[in-house]
Coordinates of N, CA, C and O in Angstrom, one line a residue:
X1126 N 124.6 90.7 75.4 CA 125.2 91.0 76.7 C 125.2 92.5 76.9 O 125.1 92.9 78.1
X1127 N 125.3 93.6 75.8 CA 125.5 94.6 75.9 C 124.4 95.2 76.4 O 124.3 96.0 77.2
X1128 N 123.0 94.5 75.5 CA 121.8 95.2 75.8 C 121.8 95.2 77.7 O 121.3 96.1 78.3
X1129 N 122.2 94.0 78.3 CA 121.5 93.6 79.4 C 122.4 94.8 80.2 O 121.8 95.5 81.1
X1130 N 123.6 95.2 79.9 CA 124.5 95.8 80.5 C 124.1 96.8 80.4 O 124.6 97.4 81.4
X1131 N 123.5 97.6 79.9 CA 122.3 99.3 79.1 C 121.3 99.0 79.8 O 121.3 100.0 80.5
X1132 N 120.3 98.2 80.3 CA 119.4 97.9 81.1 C 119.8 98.2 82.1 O 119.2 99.3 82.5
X1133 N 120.7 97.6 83.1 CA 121.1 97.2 84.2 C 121.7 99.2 84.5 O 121.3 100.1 85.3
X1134 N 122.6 99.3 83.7 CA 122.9 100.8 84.3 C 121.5 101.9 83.8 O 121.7 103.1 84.1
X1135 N 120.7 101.7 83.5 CA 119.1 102.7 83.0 C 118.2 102.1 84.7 O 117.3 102.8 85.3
X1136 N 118.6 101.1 85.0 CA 118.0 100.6 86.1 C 118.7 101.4 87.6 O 118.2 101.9 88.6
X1137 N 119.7 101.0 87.1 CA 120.5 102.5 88.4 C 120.4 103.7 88.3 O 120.8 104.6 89.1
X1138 N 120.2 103.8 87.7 CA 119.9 105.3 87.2 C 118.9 106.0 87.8 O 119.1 107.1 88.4
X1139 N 117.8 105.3 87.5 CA 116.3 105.3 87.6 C 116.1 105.2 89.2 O 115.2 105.9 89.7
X1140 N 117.0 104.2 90.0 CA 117.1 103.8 91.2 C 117.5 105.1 92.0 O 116.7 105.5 92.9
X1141 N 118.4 105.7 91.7 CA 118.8 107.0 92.0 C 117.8 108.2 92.1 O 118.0 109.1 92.9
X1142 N 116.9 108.2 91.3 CA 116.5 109.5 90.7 C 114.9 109.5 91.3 O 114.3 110.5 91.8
X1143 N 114.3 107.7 91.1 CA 112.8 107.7 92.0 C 112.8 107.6 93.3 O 113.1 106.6 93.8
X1144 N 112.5 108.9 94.0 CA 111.8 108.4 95.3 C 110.4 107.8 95.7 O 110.0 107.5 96.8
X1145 N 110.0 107.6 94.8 CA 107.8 107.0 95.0 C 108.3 105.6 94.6 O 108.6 105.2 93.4
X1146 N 108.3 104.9 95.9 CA 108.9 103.3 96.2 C 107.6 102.4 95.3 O 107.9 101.5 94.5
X1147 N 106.7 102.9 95.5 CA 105.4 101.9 94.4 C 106.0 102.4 93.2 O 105.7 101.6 92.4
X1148 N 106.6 103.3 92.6 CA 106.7 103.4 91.3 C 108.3 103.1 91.2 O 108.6 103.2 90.0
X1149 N 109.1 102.9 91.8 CA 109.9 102.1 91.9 C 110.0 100.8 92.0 O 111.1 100.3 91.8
X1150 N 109.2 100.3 92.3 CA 109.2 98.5 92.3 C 108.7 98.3 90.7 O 109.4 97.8 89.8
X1151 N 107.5 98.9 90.7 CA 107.0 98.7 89.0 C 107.8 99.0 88.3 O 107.8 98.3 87.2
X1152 N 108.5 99.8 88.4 CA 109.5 99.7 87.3 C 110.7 98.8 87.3 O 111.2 98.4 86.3
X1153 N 111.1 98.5 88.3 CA 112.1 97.2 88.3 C 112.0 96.2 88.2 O 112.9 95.5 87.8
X1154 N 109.9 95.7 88.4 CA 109.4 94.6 87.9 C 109.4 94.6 86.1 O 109.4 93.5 85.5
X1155 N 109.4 95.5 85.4 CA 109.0 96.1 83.7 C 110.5 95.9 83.4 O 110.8 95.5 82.3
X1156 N 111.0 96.0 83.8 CA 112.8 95.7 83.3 C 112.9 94.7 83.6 O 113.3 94.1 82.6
X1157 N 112.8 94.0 84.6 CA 113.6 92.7 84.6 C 112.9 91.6 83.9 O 113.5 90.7 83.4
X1158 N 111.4 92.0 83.9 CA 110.5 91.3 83.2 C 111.3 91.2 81.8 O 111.6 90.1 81.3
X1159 N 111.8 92.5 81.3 CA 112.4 92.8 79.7 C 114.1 92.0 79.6 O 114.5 91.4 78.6
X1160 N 114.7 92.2 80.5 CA 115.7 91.4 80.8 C 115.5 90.0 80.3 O 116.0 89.5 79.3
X1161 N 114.5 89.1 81.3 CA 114.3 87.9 81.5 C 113.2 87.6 80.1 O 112.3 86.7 80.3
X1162 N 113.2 88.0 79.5 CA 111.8 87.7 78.4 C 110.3 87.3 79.3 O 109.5 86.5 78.9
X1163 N 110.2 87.9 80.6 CA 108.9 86.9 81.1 C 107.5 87.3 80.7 O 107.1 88.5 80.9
X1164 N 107.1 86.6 80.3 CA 105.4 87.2 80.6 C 104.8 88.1 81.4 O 104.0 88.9 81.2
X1165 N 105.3 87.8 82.3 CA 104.2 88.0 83.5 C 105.1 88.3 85.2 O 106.0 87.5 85.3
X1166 N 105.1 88.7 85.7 CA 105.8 88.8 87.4 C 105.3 89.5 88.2 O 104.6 90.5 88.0
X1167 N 105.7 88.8 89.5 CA 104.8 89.2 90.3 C 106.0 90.0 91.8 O 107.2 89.7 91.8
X1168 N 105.6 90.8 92.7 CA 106.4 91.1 93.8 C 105.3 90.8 95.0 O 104.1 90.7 95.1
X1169 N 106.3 90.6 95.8 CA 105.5 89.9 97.3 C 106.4 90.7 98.0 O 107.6 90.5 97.7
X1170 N 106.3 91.6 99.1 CA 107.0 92.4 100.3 C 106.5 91.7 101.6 O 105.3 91.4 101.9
X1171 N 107.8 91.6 102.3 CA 107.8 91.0 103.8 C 107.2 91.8 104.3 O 107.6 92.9 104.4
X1172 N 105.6 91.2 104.9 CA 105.2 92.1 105.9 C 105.0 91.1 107.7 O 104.1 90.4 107.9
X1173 N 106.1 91.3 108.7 CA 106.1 90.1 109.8 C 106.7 89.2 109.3 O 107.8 89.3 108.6
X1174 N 105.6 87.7 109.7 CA 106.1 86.7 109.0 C 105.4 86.2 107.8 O 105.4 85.0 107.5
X1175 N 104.4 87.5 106.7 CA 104.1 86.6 106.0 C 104.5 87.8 104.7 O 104.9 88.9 105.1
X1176 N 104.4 87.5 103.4 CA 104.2 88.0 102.2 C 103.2 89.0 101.2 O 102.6 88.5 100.3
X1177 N 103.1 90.3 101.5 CA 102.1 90.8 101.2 C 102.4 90.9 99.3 O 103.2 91.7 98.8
X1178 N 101.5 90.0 98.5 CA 101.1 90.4 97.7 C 100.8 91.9 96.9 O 99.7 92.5 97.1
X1179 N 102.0 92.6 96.0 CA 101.8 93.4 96.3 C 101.9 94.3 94.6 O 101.1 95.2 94.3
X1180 N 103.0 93.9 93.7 CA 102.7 94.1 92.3 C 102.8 93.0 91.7 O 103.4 91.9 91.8
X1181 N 101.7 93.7 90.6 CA 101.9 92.4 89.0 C 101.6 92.8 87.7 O 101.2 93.7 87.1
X1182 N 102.1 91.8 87.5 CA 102.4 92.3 85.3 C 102.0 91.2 84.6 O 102.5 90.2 85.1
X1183 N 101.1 90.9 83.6 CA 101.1 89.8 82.8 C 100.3 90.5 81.7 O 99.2 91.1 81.7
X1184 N 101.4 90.1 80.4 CA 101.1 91.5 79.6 C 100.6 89.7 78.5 O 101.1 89.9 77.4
X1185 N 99.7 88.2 78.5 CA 99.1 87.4 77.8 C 97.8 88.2 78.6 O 97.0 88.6 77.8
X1186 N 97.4 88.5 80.5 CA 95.8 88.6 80.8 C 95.7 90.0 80.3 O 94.6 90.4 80.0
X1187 N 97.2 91.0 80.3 CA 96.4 92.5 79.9 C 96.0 92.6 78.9 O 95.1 93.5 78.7
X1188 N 96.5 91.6 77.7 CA 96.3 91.7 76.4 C 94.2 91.3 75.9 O 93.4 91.8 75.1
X1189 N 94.3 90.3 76.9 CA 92.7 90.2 77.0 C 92.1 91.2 77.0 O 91.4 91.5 76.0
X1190 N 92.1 92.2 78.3 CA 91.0 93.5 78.4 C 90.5 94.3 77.4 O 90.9 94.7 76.3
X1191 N 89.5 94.5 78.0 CA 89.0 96.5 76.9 C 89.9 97.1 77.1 O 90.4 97.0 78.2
X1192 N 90.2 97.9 76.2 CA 91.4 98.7 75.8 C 91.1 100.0 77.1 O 90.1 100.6 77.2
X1193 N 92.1 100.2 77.9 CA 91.9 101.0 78.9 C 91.9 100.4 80.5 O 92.0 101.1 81.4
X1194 N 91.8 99.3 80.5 CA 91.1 98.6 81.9 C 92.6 97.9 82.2 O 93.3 97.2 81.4
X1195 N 92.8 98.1 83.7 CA 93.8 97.2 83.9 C 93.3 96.1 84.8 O 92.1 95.9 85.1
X1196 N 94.7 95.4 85.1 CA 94.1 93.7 85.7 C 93.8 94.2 87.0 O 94.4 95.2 87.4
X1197 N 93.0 93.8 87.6 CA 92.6 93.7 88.8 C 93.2 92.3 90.3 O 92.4 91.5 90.8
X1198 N 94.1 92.5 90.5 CA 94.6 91.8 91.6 C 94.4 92.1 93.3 O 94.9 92.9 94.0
X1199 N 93.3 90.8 93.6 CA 92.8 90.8 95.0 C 94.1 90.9 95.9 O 95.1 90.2 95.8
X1200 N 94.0 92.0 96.9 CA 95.5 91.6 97.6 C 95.1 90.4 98.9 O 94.1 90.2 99.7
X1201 N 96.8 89.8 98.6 CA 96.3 88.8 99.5 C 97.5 88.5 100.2 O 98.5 89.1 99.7
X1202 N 97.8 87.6 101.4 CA 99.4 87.6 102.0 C 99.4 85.9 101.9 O 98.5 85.1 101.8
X1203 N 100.9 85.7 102.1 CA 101.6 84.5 102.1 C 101.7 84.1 103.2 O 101.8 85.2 103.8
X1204 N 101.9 83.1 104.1 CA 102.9 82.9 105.5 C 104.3 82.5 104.7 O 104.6 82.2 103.5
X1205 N 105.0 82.7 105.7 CA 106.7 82.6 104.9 C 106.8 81.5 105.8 O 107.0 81.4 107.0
X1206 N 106.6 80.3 104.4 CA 107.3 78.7 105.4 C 107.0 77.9 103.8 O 106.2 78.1 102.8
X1207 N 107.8 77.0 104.1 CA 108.1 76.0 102.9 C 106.9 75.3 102.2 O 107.2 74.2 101.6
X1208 N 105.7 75.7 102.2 CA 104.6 75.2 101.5 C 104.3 76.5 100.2 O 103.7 76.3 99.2
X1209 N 104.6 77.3 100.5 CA 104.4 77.9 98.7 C 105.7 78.5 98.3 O 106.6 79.0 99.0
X1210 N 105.6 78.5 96.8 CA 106.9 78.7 96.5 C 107.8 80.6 96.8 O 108.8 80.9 97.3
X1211 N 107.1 81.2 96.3 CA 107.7 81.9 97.2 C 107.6 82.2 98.8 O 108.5 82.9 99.3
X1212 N 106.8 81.6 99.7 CA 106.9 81.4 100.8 C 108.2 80.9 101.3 O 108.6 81.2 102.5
X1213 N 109.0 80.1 100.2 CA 110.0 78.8 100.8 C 110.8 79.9 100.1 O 111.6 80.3 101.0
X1214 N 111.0 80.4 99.1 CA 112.0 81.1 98.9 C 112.3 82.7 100.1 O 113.4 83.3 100.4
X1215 N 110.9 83.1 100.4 CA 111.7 84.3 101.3 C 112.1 82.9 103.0 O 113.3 82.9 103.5
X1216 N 111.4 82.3 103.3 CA 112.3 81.2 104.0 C 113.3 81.1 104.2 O 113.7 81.6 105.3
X1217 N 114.6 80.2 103.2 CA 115.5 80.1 103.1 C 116.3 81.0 102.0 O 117.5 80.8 101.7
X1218 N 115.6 82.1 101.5 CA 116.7 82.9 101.1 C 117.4 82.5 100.0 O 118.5 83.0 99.8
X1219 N 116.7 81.3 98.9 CA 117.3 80.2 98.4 C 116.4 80.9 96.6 O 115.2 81.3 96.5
X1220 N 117.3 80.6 95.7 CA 116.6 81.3 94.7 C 116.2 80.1 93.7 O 117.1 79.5 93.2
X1221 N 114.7 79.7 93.2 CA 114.0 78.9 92.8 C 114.5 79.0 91.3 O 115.1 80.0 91.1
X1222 N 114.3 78.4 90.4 CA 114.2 78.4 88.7 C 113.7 76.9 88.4 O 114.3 75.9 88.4
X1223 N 112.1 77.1 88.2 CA 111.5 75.8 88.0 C 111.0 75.5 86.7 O 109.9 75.9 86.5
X1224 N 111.4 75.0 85.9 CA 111.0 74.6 84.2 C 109.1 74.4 84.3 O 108.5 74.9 83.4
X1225 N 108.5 73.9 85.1 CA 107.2 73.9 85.3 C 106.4 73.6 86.1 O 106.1 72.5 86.2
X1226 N 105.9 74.8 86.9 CA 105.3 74.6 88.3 C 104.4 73.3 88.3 O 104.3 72.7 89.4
X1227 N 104.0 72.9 87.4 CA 102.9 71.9 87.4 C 104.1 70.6 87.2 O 104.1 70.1 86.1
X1228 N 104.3 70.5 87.5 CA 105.6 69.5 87.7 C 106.4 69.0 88.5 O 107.0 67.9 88.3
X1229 N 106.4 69.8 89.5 CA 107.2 70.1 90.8 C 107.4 68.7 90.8 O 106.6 67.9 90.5
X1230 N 109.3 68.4 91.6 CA 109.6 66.9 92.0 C 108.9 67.0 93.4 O 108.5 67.9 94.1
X1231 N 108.9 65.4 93.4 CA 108.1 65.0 94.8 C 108.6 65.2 95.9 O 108.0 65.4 96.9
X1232 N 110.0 65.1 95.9 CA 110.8 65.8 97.3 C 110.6 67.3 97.7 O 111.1 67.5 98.8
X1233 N 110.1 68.3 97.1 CA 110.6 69.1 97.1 C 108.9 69.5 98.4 O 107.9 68.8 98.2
X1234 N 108.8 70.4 99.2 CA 108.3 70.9 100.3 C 107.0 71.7 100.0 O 105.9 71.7 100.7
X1235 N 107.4 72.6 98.7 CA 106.4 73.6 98.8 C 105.4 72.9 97.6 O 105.7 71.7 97.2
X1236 N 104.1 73.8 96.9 CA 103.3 73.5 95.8 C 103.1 74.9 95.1 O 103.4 76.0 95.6
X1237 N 102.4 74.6 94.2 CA 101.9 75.5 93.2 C 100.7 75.5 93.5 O 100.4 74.3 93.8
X1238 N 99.5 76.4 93.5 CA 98.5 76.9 93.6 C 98.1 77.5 92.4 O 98.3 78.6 91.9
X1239 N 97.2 76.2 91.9 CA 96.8 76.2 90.4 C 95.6 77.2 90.7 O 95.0 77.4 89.6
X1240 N 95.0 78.1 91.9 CA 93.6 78.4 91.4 C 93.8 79.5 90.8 O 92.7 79.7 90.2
X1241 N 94.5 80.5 90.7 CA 94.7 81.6 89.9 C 94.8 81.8 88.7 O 94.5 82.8 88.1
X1242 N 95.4 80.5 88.2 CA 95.5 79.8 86.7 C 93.6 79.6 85.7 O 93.1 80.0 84.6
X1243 N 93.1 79.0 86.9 CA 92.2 78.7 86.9 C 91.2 79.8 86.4 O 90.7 80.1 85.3
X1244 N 91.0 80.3 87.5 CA 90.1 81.4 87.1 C 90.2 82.3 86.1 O 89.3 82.9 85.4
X1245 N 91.3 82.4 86.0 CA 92.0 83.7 84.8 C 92.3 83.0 83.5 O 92.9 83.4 82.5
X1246 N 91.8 81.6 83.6 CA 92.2 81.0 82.3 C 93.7 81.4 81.7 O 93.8 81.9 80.6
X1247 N 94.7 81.1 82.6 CA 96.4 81.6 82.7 C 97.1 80.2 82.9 O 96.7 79.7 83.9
X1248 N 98.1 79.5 82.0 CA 98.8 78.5 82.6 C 100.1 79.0 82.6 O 100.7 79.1 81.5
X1249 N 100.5 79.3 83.7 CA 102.1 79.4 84.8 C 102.4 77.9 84.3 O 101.7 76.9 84.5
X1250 N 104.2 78.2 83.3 CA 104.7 77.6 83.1 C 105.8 77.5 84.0 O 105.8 76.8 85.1
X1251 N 107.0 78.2 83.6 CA 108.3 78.7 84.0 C 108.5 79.5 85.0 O 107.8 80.5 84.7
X1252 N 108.8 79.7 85.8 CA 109.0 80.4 87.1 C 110.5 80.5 87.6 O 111.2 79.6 87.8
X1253 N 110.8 81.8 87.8 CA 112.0 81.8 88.8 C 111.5 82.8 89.9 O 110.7 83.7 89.8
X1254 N 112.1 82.5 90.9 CA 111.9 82.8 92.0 C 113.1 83.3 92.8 O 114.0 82.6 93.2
X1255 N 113.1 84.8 93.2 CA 114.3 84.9 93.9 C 114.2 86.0 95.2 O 113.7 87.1 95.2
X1256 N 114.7 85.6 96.0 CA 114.3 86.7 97.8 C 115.0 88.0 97.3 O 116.0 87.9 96.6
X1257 N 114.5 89.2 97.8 CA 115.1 90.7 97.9 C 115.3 90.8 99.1 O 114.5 90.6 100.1
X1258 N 116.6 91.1 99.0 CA 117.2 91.2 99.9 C 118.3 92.5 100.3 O 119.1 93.0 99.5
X1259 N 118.2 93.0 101.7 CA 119.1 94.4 102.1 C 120.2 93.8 102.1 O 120.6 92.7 101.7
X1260 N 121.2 95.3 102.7 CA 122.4 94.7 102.5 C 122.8 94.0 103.5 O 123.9 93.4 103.5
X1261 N 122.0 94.0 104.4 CA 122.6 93.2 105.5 C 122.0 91.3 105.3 O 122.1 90.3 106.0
X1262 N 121.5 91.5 104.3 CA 120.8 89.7 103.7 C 120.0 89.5 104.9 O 120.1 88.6 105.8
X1263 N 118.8 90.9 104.7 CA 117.7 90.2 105.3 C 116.7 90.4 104.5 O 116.5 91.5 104.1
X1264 N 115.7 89.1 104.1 CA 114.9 89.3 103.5 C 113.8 90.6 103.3 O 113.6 91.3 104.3
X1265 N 113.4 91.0 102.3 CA 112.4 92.4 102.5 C 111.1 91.7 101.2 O 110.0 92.2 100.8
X1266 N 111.7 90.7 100.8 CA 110.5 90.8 100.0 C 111.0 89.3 98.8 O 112.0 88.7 99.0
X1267 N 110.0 89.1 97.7 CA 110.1 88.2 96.6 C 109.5 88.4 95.4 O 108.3 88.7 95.2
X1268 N 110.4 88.3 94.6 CA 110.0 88.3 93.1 C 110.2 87.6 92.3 O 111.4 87.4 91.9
X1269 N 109.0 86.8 91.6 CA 108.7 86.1 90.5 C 108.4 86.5 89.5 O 107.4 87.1 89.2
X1270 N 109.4 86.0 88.6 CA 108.8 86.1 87.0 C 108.7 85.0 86.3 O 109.5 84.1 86.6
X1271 N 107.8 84.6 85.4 CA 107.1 84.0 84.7 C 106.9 83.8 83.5 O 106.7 84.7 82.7
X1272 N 106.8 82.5 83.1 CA 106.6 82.2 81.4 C 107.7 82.9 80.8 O 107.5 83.9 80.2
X1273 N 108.9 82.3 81.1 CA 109.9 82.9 79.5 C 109.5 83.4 78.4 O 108.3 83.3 78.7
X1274 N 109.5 83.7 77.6 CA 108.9 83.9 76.3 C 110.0 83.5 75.1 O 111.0 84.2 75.4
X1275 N 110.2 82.7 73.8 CA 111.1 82.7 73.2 C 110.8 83.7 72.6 O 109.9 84.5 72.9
X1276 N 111.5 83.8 71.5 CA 111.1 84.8 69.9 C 110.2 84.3 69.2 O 110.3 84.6 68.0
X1277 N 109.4 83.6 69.5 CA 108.5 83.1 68.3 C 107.2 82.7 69.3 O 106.4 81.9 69.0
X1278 N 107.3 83.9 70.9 CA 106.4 84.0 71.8 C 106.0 82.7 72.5 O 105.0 82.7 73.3
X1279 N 107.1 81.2 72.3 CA 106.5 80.6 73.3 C 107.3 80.4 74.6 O 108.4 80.8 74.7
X1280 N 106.5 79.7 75.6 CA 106.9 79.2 76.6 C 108.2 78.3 76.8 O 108.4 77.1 76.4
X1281 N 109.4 79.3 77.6 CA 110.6 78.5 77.6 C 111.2 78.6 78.8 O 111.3 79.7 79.3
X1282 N 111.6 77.4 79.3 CA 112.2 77.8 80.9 C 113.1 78.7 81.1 O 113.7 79.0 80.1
X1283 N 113.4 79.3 81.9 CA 114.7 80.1 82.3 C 116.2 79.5 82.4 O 116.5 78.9 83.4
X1284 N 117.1 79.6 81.5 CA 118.4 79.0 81.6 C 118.8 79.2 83.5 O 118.4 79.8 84.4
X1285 N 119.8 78.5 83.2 CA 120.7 78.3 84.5 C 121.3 79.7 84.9 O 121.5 80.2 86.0
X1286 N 121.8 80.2 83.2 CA 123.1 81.8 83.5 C 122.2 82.6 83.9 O 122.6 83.8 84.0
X1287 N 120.7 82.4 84.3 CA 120.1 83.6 84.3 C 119.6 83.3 86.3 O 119.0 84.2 86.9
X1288 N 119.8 82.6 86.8 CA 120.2 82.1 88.0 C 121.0 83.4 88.9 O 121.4 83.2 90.0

Protein backbone atom coordinates (compact mmCIF):
# COMPACT_ATOMS: atom_id res chain seq x y z
CA UNK A 1 0.00 0.00 0.00
CA UNK A 2 2.77 2.26 0.64
CA UNK A 3 4.49 1.72 -2.58
CA UNK A 4 1.01 2.57 -4.38
CA UNK A 5 0.77 5.65 -2.10
CA UNK A 6 4.73 6.87 -3.46
CA UNK A 7 3.37 6.34 -6.92
CA UNK A 8 0.24 8.09 -6.69
CA UNK A 9 2.00 11.34 -5.02
CA UNK A 10 5.30 10.95 -7.94
CA UNK A 11 2.10 11.01 -10.19
CA UNK A 12 1.05 14.52 -8.89
CA UNK A 13 3.89 15.76 -8.88
CA UNK A 14 4.66 15.03 -12.32
CA UNK A 15 1.03 16.23 -13.06
CA UNK A 16 2.08 19.61 -11.79
CA UNK A 17 5.29 20.06 -13.31
CA UNK A 18 4.36 18.55 -17.26
CA UNK A 19 2.91 20.80 -19.52
CA UNK A 20 3.44 18.52 -23.04
CA UNK A 21 -0.16 16.81 -22.67
CA UNK A 22 1.23 13.69 -25.08
CA UNK A 23 3.93 13.29 -22.59
CA UNK A 24 1.71 13.56 -20.00
CA UNK A 25 -0.76 10.89 -20.87
CA UNK A 26 2.30 8.46 -21.54
CA UNK A 27 3.43 8.86 -18.44
CA UNK A 28 0.22 8.26 -16.59
CA UNK A 29 -0.32 5.30 -18.89
CA UNK A 30 3.61 3.82 -17.51
CA UNK A 31 2.45 4.32 -13.93
CA UNK A 32 -0.69 3.03 -13.77
CA UNK A 33 0.38 0.31 -15.98
CA UNK A 34 3.12 -0.21 -12.82
CA UNK A 35 0.45 0.33 -10.30
CA UNK A 36 -1.94 -2.33 -11.91
CA UNK A 37 0.89 -4.98 -12.90
CA UNK A 38 -0.62 -4.67 -16.63
CA UNK A 39 1.06 -5.66 -19.60
CA UNK A 40 -0.08 -3.65 -21.88
CA UNK A 41 -2.69 -0.29 -22.04
CA UNK A 42 -4.11 1.55 -24.15
CA UNK A 43 -5.83 5.51 -24.06
CA UNK A 44 -8.64 6.48 -26.28
CA UNK A 45 -9.52 10.55 -26.19
CA UNK A 46 -13.08 11.86 -26.85
CA UNK A 47 -13.02 13.25 -30.07
CA UNK A 48 -17.30 14.36 -30.85
CA UNK A 49 -18.97 11.30 -30.54
CA UNK A 50 -16.28 8.89 -31.20
CA UNK A 51 -12.82 7.67 -29.54
CA UNK A 52 -9.69 8.63 -31.04
CA UNK A 53 -7.21 5.93 -30.55
CA UNK A 54 -4.47 7.51 -29.28
CA UNK A 55 -1.57 5.93 -26.83
CA UNK A 56 -0.20 2.42 -26.25
CA UNK A 57 2.17 0.22 -24.26
CA UNK A 58 2.57 -3.46 -24.48
CA UNK A 59 5.88 -4.21 -23.10
CA UNK A 60 5.01 -8.86 -24.27
CA UNK A 61 4.79 -6.99 -28.54
CA UNK A 62 7.81 -4.40 -27.52
CA UNK A 63 9.72 -7.18 -26.23
CA UNK A 64 9.45 -8.92 -29.71
CA UNK A 65 11.15 -5.99 -31.83
CA UNK A 66 14.75 -5.18 -33.01
CA UNK A 67 16.27 -3.52 -30.40
CA UNK A 68 15.47 0.15 -31.12
CA UNK A 69 12.15 -0.01 -33.07
CA UNK A 70 8.95 0.89 -31.46
CA UNK A 71 5.33 -0.65 -31.97
CA UNK A 72 3.68 0.86 -34.59
CA UNK A 73 -0.14 1.61 -33.97
CA UNK A 74 -2.49 2.46 -37.01
CA UNK A 75 -4.62 5.35 -35.56
CA UNK A 76 -8.02 4.64 -35.61
CA UNK A 77 -11.53 6.02 -33.81
CA UNK A 78 -14.22 4.28 -31.93
CA UNK A 79 -18.12 5.48 -32.10
CA UNK A 80 -19.08 5.87 -28.46
CA UNK A 81 -22.15 3.45 -28.09
CA UNK A 82 -22.50 0.08 -26.40
CA UNK A 83 -20.90 -2.26 -29.06
CA UNK A 84 -17.18 -1.98 -28.00
CA UNK A 85 -15.94 -2.04 -24.82
CA UNK A 86 -14.54 1.01 -24.43
CA UNK A 87 -17.09 2.60 -26.58
CA UNK A 88 -19.74 1.41 -23.81
CA UNK A 89 -17.58 2.53 -21.11
CA UNK A 90 -17.03 6.30 -22.41
CA UNK A 91 -21.06 5.77 -22.98
CA UNK A 92 -22.20 5.13 -19.69
CA UNK A 93 -19.39 6.38 -17.72
CA UNK A 94 -19.47 2.92 -16.09
CA UNK A 95 -16.04 1.28 -15.23
CA UNK A 96 -15.47 -2.29 -16.84
CA UNK A 97 -13.06 -5.14 -14.99
CA UNK A 98 -13.47 -8.20 -17.22
CA UNK A 99 -11.48 -11.47 -16.18
CA UNK A 100 -11.58 -12.38 -20.08
CA UNK A 101 -12.48 -10.49 -23.05
CA UNK A 102 -12.94 -13.74 -24.92
CA UNK A 103 -15.59 -14.66 -22.58
CA UNK A 104 -17.78 -11.89 -22.38
CA UNK A 105 -21.44 -13.01 -20.65
CA UNK A 106 -24.11 -13.10 -23.26
CA UNK A 107 -26.20 -10.30 -21.72
CA UNK A 108 -23.81 -7.97 -21.88
CA UNK A 109 -24.11 -5.25 -25.18
CA UNK A 110 -20.65 -4.66 -26.30
CA UNK A 111 -17.74 -7.32 -27.88
CA UNK A 112 -14.25 -7.79 -28.12
CA UNK A 113 -12.54 -7.37 -31.41
CA UNK A 114 -10.25 -10.26 -31.59
CA UNK A 115 -8.51 -8.82 -34.93
CA UNK A 116 -5.64 -7.06 -33.29
CA UNK A 117 -4.91 -10.10 -31.32
CA UNK A 118 -4.75 -11.75 -34.39
CA UNK A 119 -2.43 -10.09 -36.35
CA UNK A 120 0.06 -9.31 -33.68
CA UNK A 121 -0.06 -12.71 -32.52
CA UNK A 122 -1.30 -10.97 -28.80
CA UNK A 123 -4.01 -12.69 -26.62
CA UNK A 124 -5.96 -9.90 -24.46
CA UNK A 125 -6.75 -11.62 -21.44
CA UNK A 126 -7.78 -9.31 -18.48
CA UNK A 127 -9.06 -5.93 -19.13
CA UNK A 128 -10.18 -3.12 -17.05
CA UNK A 129 -11.67 -0.43 -18.43
CA UNK A 130 -12.42 2.99 -16.95
CA UNK A 131 -13.91 6.67 -18.53
CA UNK A 132 -11.55 9.93 -17.82
CA UNK A 133 -13.28 12.09 -16.67
CA UNK A 134 -13.28 16.29 -15.81
CA UNK A 135 -14.33 17.63 -12.98
CA UNK A 136 -17.48 18.36 -13.98
CA UNK A 137 -17.98 14.22 -14.95
CA UNK A 138 -17.79 14.73 -18.41
CA UNK A 139 -16.24 12.26 -20.28
CA UNK A 140 -12.75 13.32 -22.07
CA UNK A 141 -11.45 10.12 -22.86
CA UNK A 142 -10.73 6.00 -21.87
CA UNK A 143 -8.28 3.95 -20.51
CA UNK A 144 -7.53 0.31 -20.72
CA UNK A 145 -5.16 -1.77 -19.12
CA UNK A 146 -4.44 -5.10 -19.80
CA UNK A 147 -3.22 -8.64 -18.98
CA UNK A 148 -2.45 -8.38 -15.16
CA UNK A 149 0.67 -9.88 -14.79
CA UNK A 150 1.33 -12.03 -11.53
CA UNK A 151 4.97 -12.41 -10.11
CA UNK A 152 5.79 -15.39 -11.91
CA UNK A 153 4.62 -13.13 -15.19
CA UNK A 154 1.30 -14.80 -15.74
CA UNK A 155 -1.96 -13.77 -16.72
CA UNK A 156 -4.25 -12.65 -13.79
CA UNK A 157 -7.51 -10.83 -13.71
CA UNK A 158 -7.71 -7.63 -11.92
CA UNK A 159 -9.06 -7.86 -8.28
CA UNK A 160 -12.30 -6.08 -7.34
CA UNK A 161 -10.12 -3.38 -4.72
CA UNK A 162 -8.47 -2.30 -7.77
CA UNK A 163 -12.02 -1.16 -9.25
Amino acid sequence: MQDTISILNQVTLRIQEVKDLDFLLEEILTILRKIFRADAGSIYLREGNSLQFSYTQNDTLEARLPKGEKLIYKLFSLPINDRSIAGYVALTGELLNIPDVYKLPKDVPYSFDRHFDQISNYRTCSMITAPMKNQRGITLGVIQLINRMSKVKKVIRFSKRQE
